[in-house]
Each structure stands twice: as structure tokens, then as C-alpha cells.
Coordinates of C-alpha atoms and ligand atoms in Angstrom, one line a residue:
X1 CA 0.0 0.0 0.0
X2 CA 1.5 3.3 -1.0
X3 CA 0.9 5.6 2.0
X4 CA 3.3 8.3 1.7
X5 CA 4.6 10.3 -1.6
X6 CA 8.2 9.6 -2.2
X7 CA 10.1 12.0 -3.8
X8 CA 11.8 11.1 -7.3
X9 CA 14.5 12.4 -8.9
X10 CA 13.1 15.5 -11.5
X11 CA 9.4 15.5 -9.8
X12 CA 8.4 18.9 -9.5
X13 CA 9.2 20.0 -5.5
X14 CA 6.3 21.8 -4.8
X15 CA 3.8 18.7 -6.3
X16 CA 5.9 16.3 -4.1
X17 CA 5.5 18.0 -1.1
X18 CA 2.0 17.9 -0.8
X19 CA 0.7 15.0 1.2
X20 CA -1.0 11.9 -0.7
X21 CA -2.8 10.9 2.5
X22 CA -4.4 12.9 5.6
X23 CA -1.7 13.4 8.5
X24 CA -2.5 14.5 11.8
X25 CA -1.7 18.0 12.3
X26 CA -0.7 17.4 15.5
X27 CA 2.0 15.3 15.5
X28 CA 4.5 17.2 17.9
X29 CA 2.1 17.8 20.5
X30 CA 1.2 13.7 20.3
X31 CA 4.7 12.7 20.4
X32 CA 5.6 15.2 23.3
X33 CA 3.4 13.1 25.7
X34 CA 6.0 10.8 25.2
X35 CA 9.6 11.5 26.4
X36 CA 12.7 10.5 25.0
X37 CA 14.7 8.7 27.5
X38 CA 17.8 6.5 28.1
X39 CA 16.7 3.2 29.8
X40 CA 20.2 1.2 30.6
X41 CA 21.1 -1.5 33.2
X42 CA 22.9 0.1 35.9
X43 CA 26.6 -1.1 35.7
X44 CA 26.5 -1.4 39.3
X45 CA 24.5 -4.6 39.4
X46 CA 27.1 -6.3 36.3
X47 CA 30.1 -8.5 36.7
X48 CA 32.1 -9.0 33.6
X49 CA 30.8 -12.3 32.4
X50 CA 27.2 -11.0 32.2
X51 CA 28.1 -8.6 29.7
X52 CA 28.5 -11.0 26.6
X53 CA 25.3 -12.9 27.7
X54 CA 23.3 -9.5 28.0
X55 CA 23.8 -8.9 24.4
X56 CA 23.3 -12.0 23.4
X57 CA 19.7 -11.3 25.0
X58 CA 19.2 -7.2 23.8
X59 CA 20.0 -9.5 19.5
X60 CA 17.5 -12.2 20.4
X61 CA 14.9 -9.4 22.1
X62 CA 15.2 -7.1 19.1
X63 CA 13.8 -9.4 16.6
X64 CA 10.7 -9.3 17.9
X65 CA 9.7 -6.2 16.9
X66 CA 9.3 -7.4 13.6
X67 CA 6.7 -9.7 14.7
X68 CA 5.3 -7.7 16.4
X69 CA 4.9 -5.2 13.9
X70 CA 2.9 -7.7 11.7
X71 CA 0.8 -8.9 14.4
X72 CA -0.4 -5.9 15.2
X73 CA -1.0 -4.3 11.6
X74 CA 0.7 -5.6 8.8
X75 CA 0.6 -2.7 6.3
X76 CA 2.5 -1.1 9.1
X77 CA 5.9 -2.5 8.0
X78 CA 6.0 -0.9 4.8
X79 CA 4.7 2.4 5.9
X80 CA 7.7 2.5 8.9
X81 CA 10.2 1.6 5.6
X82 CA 8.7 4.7 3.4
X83 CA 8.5 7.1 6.0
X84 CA 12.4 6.5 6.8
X85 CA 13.0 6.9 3.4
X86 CA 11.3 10.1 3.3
X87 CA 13.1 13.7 2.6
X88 CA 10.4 15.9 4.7
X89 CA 11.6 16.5 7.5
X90 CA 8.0 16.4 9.0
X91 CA 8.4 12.8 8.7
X92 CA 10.9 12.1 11.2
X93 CA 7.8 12.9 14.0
X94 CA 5.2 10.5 11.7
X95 CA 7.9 8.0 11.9
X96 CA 8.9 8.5 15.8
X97 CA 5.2 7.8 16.6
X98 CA 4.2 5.8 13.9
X99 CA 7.2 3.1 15.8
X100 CA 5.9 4.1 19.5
X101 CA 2.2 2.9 18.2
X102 CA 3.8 -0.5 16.2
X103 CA 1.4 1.5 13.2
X104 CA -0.7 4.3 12.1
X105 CA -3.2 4.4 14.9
X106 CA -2.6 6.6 17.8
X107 CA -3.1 4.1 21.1
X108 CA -3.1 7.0 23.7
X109 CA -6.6 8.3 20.9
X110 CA -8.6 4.9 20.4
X111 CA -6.9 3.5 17.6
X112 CA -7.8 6.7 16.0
X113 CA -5.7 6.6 12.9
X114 CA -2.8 9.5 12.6
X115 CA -1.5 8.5 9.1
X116 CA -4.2 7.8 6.5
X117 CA -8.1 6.7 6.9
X118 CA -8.2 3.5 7.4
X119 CA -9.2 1.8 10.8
X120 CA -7.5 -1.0 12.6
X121 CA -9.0 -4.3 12.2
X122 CA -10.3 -5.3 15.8
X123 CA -8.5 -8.8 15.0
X124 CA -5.3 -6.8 14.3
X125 CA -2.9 -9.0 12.4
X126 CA -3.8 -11.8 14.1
X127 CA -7.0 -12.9 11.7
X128 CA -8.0 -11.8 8.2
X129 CA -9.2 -8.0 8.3
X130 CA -12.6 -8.8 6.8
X131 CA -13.3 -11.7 9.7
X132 CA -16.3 -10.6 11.4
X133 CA -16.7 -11.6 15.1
X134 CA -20.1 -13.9 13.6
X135 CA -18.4 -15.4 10.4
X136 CA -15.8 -16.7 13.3
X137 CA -18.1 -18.1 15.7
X138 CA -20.5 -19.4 12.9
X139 CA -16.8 -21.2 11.2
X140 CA -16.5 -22.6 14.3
X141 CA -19.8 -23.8 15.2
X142 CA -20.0 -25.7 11.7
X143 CA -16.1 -27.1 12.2
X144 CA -16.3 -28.3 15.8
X145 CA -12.7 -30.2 15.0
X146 CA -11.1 -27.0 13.7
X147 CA -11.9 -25.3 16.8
X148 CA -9.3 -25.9 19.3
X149 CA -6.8 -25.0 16.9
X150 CA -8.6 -21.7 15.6
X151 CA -8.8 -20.3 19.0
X152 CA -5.4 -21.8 20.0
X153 CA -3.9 -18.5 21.7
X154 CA -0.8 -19.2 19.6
X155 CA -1.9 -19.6 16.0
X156 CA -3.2 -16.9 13.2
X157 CA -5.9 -17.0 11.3
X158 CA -6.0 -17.4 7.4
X159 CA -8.7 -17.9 5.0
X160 CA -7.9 -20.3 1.9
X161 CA -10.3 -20.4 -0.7
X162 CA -13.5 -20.4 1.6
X163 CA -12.4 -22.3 4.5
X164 CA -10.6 -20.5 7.6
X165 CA -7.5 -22.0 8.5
X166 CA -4.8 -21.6 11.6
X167 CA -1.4 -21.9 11.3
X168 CA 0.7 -22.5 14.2
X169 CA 3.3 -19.1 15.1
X170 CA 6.3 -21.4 14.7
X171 CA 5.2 -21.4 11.1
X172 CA 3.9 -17.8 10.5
X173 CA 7.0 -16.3 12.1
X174 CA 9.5 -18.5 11.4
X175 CA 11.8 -16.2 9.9
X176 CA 12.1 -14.5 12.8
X177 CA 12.0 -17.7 15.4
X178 CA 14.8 -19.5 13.9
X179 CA 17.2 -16.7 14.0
X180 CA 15.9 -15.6 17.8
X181 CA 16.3 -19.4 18.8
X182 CA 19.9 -19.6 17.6
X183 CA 20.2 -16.2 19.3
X184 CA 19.0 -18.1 22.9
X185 CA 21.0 -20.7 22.8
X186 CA 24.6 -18.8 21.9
X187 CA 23.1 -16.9 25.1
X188 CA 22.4 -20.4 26.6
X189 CA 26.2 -21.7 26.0
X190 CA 27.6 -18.0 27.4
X191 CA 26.2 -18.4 30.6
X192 CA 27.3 -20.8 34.1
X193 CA 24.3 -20.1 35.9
X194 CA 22.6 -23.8 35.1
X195 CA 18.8 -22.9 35.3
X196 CA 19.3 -19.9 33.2
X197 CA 21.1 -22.3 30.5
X198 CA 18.3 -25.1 30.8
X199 CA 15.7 -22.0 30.8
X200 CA 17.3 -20.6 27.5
X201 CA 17.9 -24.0 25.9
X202 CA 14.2 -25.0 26.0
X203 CA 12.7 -21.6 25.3
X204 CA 14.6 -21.5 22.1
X205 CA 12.9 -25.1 21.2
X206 CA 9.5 -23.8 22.3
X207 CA 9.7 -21.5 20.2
X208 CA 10.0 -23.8 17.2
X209 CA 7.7 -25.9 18.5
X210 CA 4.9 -23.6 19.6
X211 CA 4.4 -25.2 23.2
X212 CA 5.7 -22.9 25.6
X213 CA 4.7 -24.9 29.0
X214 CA 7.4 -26.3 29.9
X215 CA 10.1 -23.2 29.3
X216 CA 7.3 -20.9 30.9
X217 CA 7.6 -23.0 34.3
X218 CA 11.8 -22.9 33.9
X219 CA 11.4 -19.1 33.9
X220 CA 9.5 -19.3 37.3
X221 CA 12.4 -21.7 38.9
X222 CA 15.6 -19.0 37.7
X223 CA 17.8 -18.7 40.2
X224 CA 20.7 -16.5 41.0
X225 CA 21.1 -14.9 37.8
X226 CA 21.4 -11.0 37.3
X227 CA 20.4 -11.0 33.6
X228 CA 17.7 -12.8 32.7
X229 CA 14.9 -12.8 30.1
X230 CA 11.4 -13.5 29.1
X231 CA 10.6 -13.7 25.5
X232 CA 7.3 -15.2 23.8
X233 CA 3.7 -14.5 23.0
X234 CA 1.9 -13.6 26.1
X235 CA -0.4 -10.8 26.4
X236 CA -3.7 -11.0 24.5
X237 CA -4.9 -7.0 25.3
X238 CA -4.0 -6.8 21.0
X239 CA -6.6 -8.9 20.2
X240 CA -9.7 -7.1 20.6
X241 CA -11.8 -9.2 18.4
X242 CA -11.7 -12.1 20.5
X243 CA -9.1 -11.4 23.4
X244 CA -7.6 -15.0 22.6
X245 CA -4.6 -14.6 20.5
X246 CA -1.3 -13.9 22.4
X247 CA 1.0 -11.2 21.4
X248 CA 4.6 -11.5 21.3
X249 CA 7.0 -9.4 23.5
X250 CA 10.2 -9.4 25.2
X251 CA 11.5 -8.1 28.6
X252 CA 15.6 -8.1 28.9
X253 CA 16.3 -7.3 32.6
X254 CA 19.6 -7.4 35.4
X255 CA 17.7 -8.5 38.5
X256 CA 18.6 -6.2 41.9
X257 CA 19.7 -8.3 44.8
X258 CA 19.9 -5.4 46.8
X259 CA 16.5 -4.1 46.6
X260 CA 15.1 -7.0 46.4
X261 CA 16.9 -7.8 50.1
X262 CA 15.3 -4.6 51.3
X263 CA 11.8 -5.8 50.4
X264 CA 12.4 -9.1 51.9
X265 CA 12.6 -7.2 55.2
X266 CA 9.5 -5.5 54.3
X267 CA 7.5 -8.7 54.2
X268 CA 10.0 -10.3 57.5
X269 CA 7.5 -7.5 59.3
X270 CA 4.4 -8.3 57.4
X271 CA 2.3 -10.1 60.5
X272 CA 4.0 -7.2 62.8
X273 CA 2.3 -4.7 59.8
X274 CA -1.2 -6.3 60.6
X275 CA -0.5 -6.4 64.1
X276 CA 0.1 -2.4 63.6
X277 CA -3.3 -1.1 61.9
X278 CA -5.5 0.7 63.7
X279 CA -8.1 -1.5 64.0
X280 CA -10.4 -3.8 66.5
X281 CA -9.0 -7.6 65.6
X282 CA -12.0 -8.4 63.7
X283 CA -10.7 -6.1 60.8
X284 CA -7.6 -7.8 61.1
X285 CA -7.6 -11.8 60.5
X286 CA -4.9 -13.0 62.8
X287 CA -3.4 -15.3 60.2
X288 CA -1.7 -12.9 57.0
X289 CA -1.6 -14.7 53.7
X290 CA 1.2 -14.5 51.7
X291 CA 1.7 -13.0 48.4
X292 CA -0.1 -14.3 45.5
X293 CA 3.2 -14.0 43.5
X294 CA 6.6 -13.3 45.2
X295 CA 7.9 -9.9 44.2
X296 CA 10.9 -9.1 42.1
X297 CA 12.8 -5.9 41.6
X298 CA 15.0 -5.7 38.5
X299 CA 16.8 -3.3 35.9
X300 CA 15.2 -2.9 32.6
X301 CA 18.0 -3.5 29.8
X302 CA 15.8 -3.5 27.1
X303 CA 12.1 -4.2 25.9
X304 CA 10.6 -5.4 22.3
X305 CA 7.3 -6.0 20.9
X306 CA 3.5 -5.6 22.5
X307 CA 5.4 -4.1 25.7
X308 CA 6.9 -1.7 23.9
X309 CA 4.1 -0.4 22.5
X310 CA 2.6 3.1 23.7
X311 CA 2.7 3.4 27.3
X312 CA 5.3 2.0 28.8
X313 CA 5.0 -1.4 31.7
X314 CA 5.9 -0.4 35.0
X315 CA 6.0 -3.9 36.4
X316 CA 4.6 -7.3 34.8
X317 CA 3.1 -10.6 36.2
X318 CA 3.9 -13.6 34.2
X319 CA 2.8 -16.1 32.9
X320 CA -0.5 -16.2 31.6
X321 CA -0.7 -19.8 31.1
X322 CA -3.4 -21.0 34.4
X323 CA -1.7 -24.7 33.8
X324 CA 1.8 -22.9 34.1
X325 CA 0.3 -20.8 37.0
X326 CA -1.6 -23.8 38.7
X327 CA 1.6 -25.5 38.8
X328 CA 4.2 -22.9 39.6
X329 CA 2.4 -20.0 40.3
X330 CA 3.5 -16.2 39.2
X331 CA 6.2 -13.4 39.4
X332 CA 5.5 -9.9 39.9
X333 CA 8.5 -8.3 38.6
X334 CA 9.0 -4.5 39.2
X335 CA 10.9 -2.4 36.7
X336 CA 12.9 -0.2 38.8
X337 CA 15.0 2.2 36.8
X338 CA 11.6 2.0 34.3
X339 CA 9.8 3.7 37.2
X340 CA 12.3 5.8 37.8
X341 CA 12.5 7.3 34.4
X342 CA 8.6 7.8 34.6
X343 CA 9.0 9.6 37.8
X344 CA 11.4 11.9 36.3
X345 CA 9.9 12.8 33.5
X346 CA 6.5 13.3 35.0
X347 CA 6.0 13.0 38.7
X348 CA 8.8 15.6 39.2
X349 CA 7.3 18.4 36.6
X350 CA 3.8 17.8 38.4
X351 CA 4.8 18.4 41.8
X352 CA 6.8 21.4 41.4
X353 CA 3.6 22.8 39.9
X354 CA 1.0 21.7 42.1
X355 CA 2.9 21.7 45.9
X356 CA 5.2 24.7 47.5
X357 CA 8.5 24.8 46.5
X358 CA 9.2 23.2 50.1
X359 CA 7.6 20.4 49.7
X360 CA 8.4 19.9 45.9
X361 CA 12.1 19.3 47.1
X362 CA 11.0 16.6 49.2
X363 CA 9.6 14.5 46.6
X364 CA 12.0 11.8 45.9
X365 CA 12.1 8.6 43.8
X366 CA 13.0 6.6 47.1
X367 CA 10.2 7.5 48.9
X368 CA 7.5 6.9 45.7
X369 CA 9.1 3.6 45.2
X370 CA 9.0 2.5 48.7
X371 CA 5.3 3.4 48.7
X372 CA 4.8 1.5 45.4
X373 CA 6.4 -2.0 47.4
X374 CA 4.2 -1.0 50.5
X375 CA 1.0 -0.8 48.2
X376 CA 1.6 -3.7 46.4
X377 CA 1.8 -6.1 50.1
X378 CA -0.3 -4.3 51.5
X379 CA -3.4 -6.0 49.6
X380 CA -2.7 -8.9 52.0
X381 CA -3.6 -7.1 55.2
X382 CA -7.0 -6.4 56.5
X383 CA -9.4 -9.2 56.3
X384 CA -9.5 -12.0 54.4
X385 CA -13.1 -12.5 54.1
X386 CA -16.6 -11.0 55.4
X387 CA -18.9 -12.4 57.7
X388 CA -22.0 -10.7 56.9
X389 CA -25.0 -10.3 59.5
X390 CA -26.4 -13.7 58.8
X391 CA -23.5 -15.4 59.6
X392 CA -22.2 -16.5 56.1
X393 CA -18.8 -15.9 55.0
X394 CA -17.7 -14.2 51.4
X395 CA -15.4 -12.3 50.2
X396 CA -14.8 -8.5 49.9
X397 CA -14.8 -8.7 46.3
X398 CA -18.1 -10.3 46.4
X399 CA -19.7 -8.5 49.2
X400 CA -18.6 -4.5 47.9
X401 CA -19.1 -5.3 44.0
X402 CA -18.5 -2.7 41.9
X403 CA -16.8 -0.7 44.6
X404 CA -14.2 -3.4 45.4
X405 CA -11.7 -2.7 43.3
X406 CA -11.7 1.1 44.0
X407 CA -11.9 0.3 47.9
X408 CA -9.0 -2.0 47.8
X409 CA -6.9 0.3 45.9
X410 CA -7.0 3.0 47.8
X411 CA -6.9 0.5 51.0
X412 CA -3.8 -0.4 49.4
X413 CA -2.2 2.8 49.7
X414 CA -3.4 4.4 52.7
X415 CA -2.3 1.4 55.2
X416 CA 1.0 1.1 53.7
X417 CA 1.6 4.8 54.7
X418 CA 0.1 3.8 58.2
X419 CA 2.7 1.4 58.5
X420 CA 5.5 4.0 58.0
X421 CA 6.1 4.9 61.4
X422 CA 6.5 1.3 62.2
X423 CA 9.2 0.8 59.6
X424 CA 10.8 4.0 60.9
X425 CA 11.2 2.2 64.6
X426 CA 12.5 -0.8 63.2
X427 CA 14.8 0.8 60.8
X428 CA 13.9 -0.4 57.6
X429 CA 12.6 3.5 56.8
X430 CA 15.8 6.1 57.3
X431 CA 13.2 8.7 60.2
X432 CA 15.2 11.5 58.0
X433 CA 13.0 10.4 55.0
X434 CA 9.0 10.3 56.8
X435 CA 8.2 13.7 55.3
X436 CA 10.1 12.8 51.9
X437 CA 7.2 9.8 51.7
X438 CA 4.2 12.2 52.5
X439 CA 5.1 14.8 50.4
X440 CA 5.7 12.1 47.4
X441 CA 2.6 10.8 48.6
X442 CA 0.6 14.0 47.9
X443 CA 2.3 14.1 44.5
X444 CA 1.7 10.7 43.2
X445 CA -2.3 11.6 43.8
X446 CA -2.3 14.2 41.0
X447 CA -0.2 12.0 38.6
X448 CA -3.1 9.4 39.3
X449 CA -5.7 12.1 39.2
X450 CA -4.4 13.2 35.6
X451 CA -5.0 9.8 34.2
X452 CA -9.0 10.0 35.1
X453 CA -10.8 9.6 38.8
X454 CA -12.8 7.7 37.7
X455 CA -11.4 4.0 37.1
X456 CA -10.5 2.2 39.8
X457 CA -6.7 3.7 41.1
X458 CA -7.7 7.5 40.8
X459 CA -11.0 7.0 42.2
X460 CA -9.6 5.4 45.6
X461 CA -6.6 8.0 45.3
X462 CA -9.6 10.9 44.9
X463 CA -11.3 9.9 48.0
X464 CA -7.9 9.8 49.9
X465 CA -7.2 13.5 48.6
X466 CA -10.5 14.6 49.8
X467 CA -10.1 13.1 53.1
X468 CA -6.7 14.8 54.0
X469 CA -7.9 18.0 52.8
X470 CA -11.4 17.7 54.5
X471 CA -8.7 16.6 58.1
X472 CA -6.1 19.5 56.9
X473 CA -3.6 17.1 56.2
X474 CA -3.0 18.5 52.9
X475 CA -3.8 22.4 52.9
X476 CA -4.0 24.9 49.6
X477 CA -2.2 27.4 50.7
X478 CA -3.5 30.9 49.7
X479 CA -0.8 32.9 48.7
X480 CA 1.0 30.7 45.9
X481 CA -2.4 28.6 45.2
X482 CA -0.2 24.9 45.4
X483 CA -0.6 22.9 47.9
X484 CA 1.4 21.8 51.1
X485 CA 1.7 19.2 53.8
X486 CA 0.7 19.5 57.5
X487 CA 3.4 17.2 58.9
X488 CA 1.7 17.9 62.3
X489 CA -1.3 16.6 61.1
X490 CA -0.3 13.9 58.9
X491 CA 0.3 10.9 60.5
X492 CA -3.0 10.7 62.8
X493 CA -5.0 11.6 59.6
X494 CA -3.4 8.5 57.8
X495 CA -4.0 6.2 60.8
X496 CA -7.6 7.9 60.7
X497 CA -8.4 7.0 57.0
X498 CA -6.6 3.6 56.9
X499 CA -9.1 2.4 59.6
X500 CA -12.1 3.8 57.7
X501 CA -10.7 1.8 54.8
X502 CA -10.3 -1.6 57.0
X503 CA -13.7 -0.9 58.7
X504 CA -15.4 -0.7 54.9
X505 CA -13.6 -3.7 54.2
X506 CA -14.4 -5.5 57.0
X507 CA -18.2 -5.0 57.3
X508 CA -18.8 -5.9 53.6
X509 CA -21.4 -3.6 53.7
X510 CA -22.3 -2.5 50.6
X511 CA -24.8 0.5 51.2
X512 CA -21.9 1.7 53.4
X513 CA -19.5 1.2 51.4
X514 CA -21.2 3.2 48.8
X515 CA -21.9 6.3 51.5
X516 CA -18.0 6.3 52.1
X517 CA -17.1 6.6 48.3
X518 CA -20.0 9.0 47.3
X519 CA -19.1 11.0 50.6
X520 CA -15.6 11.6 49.0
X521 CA -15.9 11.1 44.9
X522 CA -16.7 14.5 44.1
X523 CA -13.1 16.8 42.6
X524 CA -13.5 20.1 43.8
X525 CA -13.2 22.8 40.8
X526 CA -10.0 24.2 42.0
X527 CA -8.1 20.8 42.2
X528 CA -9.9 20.0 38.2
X529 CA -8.5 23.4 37.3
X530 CA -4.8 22.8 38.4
X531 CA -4.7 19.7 36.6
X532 CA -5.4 20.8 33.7
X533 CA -2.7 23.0 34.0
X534 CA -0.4 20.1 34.1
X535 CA -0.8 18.9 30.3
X536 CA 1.6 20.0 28.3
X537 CA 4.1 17.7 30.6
X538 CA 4.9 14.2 28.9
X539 CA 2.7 11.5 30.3
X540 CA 5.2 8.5 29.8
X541 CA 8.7 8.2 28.4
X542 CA 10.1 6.5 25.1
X543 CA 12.4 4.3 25.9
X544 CA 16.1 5.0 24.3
X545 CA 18.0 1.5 24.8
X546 CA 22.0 1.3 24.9
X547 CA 22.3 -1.8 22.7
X548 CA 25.5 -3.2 23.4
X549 CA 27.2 -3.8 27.0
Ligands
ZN601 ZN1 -2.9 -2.4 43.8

């Protein structure tokens, strides 16, 4: 498909100039959501012989791109190859984005398209364009032996002549495969650690031979390595005809021991956490579950395929596969210098906007990360079921409904800030660094606010703003209009509002569940008016990847 008018030798300038096909107008302001920024392992966490087996990884990870790009619109190879041939300059911004988006439809707009007319197939690359979500279902229905494979979550879809036929990925994208498997196993014989070896050896068959089970479970029993990597079709978020065919990606990462030691302590003090809250014992089971998957917190090297594309992952929990999760269970792996680079480019802009230059200087990537680890355990505290009135036992999920997931979220938050001074005592949190974690606190709310109050993170993270402010924790101070911390105030308010949380929790009780939220829901016109202010300032980064260690 000829998208974009090339410019031959002797054509008339002024003719060639002209665009063949609409192009947003407003490409700069698009692409400056998104900024440019250097993503590298941090030497620190490298000894010598990881070197050679990182690249090894960043040549096997890179490939899949091109997969990706077909899977997720085919023409879009071919426009990425005219646009870098292109002499406007204008071009360099189509091509910037066109490569953030893997094609011509903005992702941060709907799939709105930015080059050309043309929609995206809801099926992406992943079935003919034409195939209606019927025609499918109807194929199916008629071919009851063809089915398993047609909704296999790693074939495509093909018609020939008029039947509809799969064809395993091993097959569609071996081109690619082949040279990525070779790629593995030079990375395979490079490295001494043996489950990374046995890991990489069997991933690069899987990948010829389309069953990724048993590599998917070696990935959950790595052990000791700093670089590792996960590489395959996973997520199925590209499919949205069907949400059954798996898109491929690849995560290169240096794991950090350190950090990861430092959350370990964390969870050492979880029962002494529950112990903590400020709450009768009913709205604290005795007994604290551990963590649905154990957390990890690693280096991002480099990143390829579906991940890559638009807004970038902060942390990932793999695999999908429910046998390979059945069996081994999860990871939760946190993309530390990923985060930080987000926090840089955008949580740092916002707060010396919208708090007092005082408190602006306190907001530090320490203190948002630590909050981000304290979150993420702090799911497991509180109750672990409801008893309603009648003396049956559910869950919260079931008993708060549609309120659940805000209500856990924001509980989330607000009692890993009530276990703070806790961690201060026993040392884990530096006492220098308590008003470095509110003040980051009170920032991270209007990055979460930006993104919309009203899905389930910024509508517990609205109702936790309105509460300081109602307790004068957080005050708008008059003279520069930003707002400020009461660090007299602070820590009694959080206790205050991590008990309503638990109590909400803990009654299952919907009708007051649903006073609590509505209570607090509504954004006041002054705090809707200073975000607004805030966006011109980039809401993710692009990652710029060093390619060779
Ligand atoms: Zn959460």
C-alpha cells in the first residue's frame, strides 16, 4: 500500500510536497506526551561475564519487533520503511510515533488513525481484516474439530479459498524464530548459571515448537542470575476481536539483589504490619496470607514487541498460562530504573507545579518507590473474608461489587503509609525520609488524578485526597495557590483514614460502602482546574535503549 509520496528524482518540489494521504496536524504535540529517555542496566548490578550474555539477549529481544509489527497491523511495516525513506523533514515525527504505536493508529486516541483513513482491524494482524466476530463463531460452530486450533492462543488466522485456517506461530513467524532461537542458545552456552542455560535452551525449542509450557515453568524456577529474560507470545490486550490470541514481547532485565533484600525485610515484618493497623482484631484476621506471587525488583535492559508499545510497563506478572500458573504460580516483577525514568519525566514536573516549592524538594524517587512496594503487600492485610450479619462468610470482592476494586486500591495505599512509622522504629525506613514519603505521597495523587478519577486507582486516590484535605492534612495554601503538607497533622490523619478503609472492608457492607465513596468522589473545581494546567508535561517516556554492553 503506497501511503506516503516519495520523492523522485526530477518531480516537481512543490507537487511532491503535498501529502497523498491525511496526516494529523498534530504530530509534535502527540509525540511530546512521550519523552525521550535512556533506559540502561545500571553497571553497578554487572560482573564482567554478564556482559556477553546481556547482548546476546538485547539481538535475540530485538527481533521481535518485527513480529510484532505484523501482528499488530501488517501494512505497518511498509509504511515505517517509506517514512524512513522520506526527505520531509515532518516525517521524522510520523515515523517517531508511527514506531511508539507498532502502526498508524494513535493508542493514547482509540486507535484513532494519525496517518491515512483507514481503521485497525479489531483482530489486528492476528486474523483476516474482513473476519467478522459472527463469520468466526459461525466457522467454528459448523467445524467443531477445527476449533481448538482456531482459538489456539498461539496460532493466526487465514482464510484459503473459503475455509478458515490456523497456522501455528512457529510457522507464520519463522523467519524470525529461527534466528531468535539460535540467538538463545549462543546466550544459553555464554552463561554458568545452570537454570538460566536449561531455561534458554528450552525456550529456544518452544519457540519452534509452539508449546511454551514447559520453558514458561523454567522461567518461574531461575535462580541466581542478574540477567535474565522473558521472550514469547503472552499478552492477548491486541486482540480485541476475541481477546484469545497472544501477542509477542520481550523483557531483557539485570535483577537487583539489593533491593530486592530490602523488600524481603519488608514482608519479615508483614504479621508485625497487621499487628500495627488501627483497627479492632475483627478487621484484622490473625493469620496474614502470603503473596499471590513473590515480588521481584529488576533493571530494565531492554524491551521489544507488544510491551513496547505506547505506554510504557511499570511492572509485569507472568505467565499467563493457568496450567503454568496452577503449577508454579506467578512473578511480579518491578521495573525499577523504568519507574524511575517515569517519575522523572513526570511526577517531578507535576509536583513542582502543584505543591510549595518546600515540599516539591521533598519529593523523591525513594520515597514513591517505597510506597509503590508497601501498596503492592499491602493488599494482603485487613481481612481475608466478610462475615456478613447472617453469619455466612464471602469475600470482599463479592460482598462490595463494583466498589471493590476502588476500595482496595485506595486501601492499598493508605495502610502502607500507616505502616511507615513502624518501619521507621525498626529501621527499615531512614526517620530522615518520613516527610520525603508524605510529600511524594501527595504528589503521586495528581499524577493518578491526571490519568482520570474515575477508574478504579484514581477514584480510591480521589477519595484519599479529599479526606486529607477535609482533616487538613493536605492544605491549599493561599498565597501561591499549590498545595502543602501538615506534617503535624499527617500521621493521625493517615491512621484515621486507613481504619475507615479496613472498617469498609471489613463490614462488607455495601450501602456503606457506597456512602463512604460518594461521601468523598466529588473533585473540587480548583483541584480539576490545576490539573489541567499540568498537560503539556509528557505522560510517559520512550524508551532509548543502549544496545550493546
Ligand atoms: Zn494495587
Amino acid at each position: 500500500m503506497a501511503v506516503l509520496a516519495g520523492c523522485k528524482a526530477g518531480e516537481d518540489k512543490a507537487a511532491s510536497a503535498v501529502p497523498q494521504t491525511y496526516k494529523a496536524p498534530d504530530i509534535r504535540e502527540r509525540l511530546a506526551k512521550f519523552a525521550p529517555t535512556e533506559i540502561a542496566a545500571d553497571e553497578a548490578l554487572l560482573a564482567p561475564e554478564d556482559r556477553p550474555v546481556l547482548n546476546a539477549f538485547i539481538e535475540a529481544a530485538r527481533l521481535i519487533d518485527t513480529i510484532f509489527w505484523k501482528q499488530a497491523y501488517p501494512p505497518g511495516l511498509a509504511m515505517k520503511k517509506e517514512l524512513e525513506l522520506s526527505p520531509l523533514p515532518a516525517d521524522k515525527d510520523y515515523l517517531r510515533f508511527l514506531e511508539i504505536n507498532f502502526g498508524p493508529f494513535d493508542r493514547q486516541d482509540g486507535n484513532m488513525p494519525f496517518i491515512g483513513t483507514a481503521r485497525k482491524p479489531a483482530g489486528a494482524g492476528f486474523y483476516p481484516a474482513d473476519l467478522t466476530k459472527v463469520e468466526f463463531e459461525d466457522y467454528v460452530a459448523a467445524h467443531p474439530d477445527e476449533r481448538e486450533a482456531l482459538e489456539n492462543p498461539f496460532t493466526m488466522v487465514k482464510r484459503e479459498g473459503g475455509r478458515l485456517v490456523a497456522i501455528p506461530y512457529s510457522e507464520a513467524y519463522k523467519d524470525e524464530l529461527l534466528p531468535i532461537a539460535e540467538r538463545l542458545r549462543a546466550a544459553a552456552a555464554l552463561t554458568a548459571n545452570p537454570s538460566l542455560k536449561k531455561y534458554l535452551e528450552r525456550r529456544a525449542s518452544d519457540l519452534l515448537t509452539n508449546d511454551y509450557y514447559e520453558s514458561d515453568c523454567l522461567w518461574i524456577d531461575l535462580k541466581d542470575n542478574r540477567p535474565e529474560i522473558i521472550i514469547g507470545p503472552y499478552e492477548v490486550y491486541e486482540d480485541s476481536l476475541f481477546g484469545i490470541k497472544a501477542s509477542f514481547e520481550s523483557f531483557v532485565y539485570v535483577n537487583d539483589f539489593e533491593a530486592m533484600a530490602k523488600l524481603r525485610g519488608y514482608l519479615d515484618r508483614l504479621e508485625a504490619m497487621q499487628r500495627n493497623l488501627p483497627v479492632e482484631p475483627k478487621y484484622k484476621t490473625a493469620q496474614v496470607k502470603g503473596l499471590d506471587s513473590p515480588l521481584n525488583v529488576v533493571h530494565e535492559v531492554f524491551t521489544a514487541g507488544d510491551t513496547k508499545a505506547g505506554v510504557q510497563t511499570s511492572a509485569f506478572v507472568l505467565p499467563n498460562d493457568e496450567k503454568v500458573r496452577e503449577k508454579k504460580g506467578t512473578k511480579k516483577v518491578f521495573l525499577k530504573n523504568m519507574m524511575e525514568a517515569k517519575f522523572g519525566k513526570s511526577l517531578i514536573p507535576i509536583s513542582q507545579r502543584v505543591l510549595v516549592p518546600a515540599d516539591a524538594a521533598k519529593v523523591t524517587f525513594d520515597a514513591y518507590f517505597t510506597e509503590v512496594l508497601l501498596h503492592e503487600i499491602s493488599h494482603v492485610l485487613g481481612v481475608n473474608y466478610v462475615v456478613l450479619p447472617d453469619g455466612t462468610k464471602t469475600t470482599v470482592n463479592k460482598a462490595l461489587k463494583d466498589l471493590n476494586a476502588a476500595i482496595e486500591e485506595g486501601k492499598a495505599d493508605i495502610v502502607g503509609m500507616a505502616n511507615v512509622p513502624l518501619l521507621i522504629e525498626s529501621g527499615l525506613i531512614p526517620q530522615a525520609s518520613e516527610e520525603n514519603l508524605y510529600a511524594s505521597y501527595l504528589a503521586g495523587m495528581f499524577r493518578s488524578m491526571r490519568f482520570g478519577a474515575t477508574e478504579a486507582h484514581g477514584l480510591g486516590v480521589l477519595i484519599q485526597f479529599n479526606y486529607m484535605r477535609e482533616k487538613g492534612a493536605f492544605v491549599l495554601d493561599a498565597g501561591s495557590g499549590r498545595f502543602k503538607v501538615d506534617y503535624g497533622k499527617i500521621r493521625g490523619a493517615v491512621r484515621d483514614l486507613a481504619a475507615e478503609f479496613l472498617i469498609v472492608e471489613g463490614d462488607g457492607d455495601y450501602a456503606k460502602a457506597q456512602g463512604f465513596v460518594d461521601k468523598y468522589r466529588t473533585m473540587d473545581a480548583g483541584t480539576k482546574a490545576m490539573i489541567e494546567t499540568l498537560k503539556d508535561i509528557p505522560v510517559d517516556i520512550y524508551p532509548v535503549y543502549r544496545m550493546k554492553y
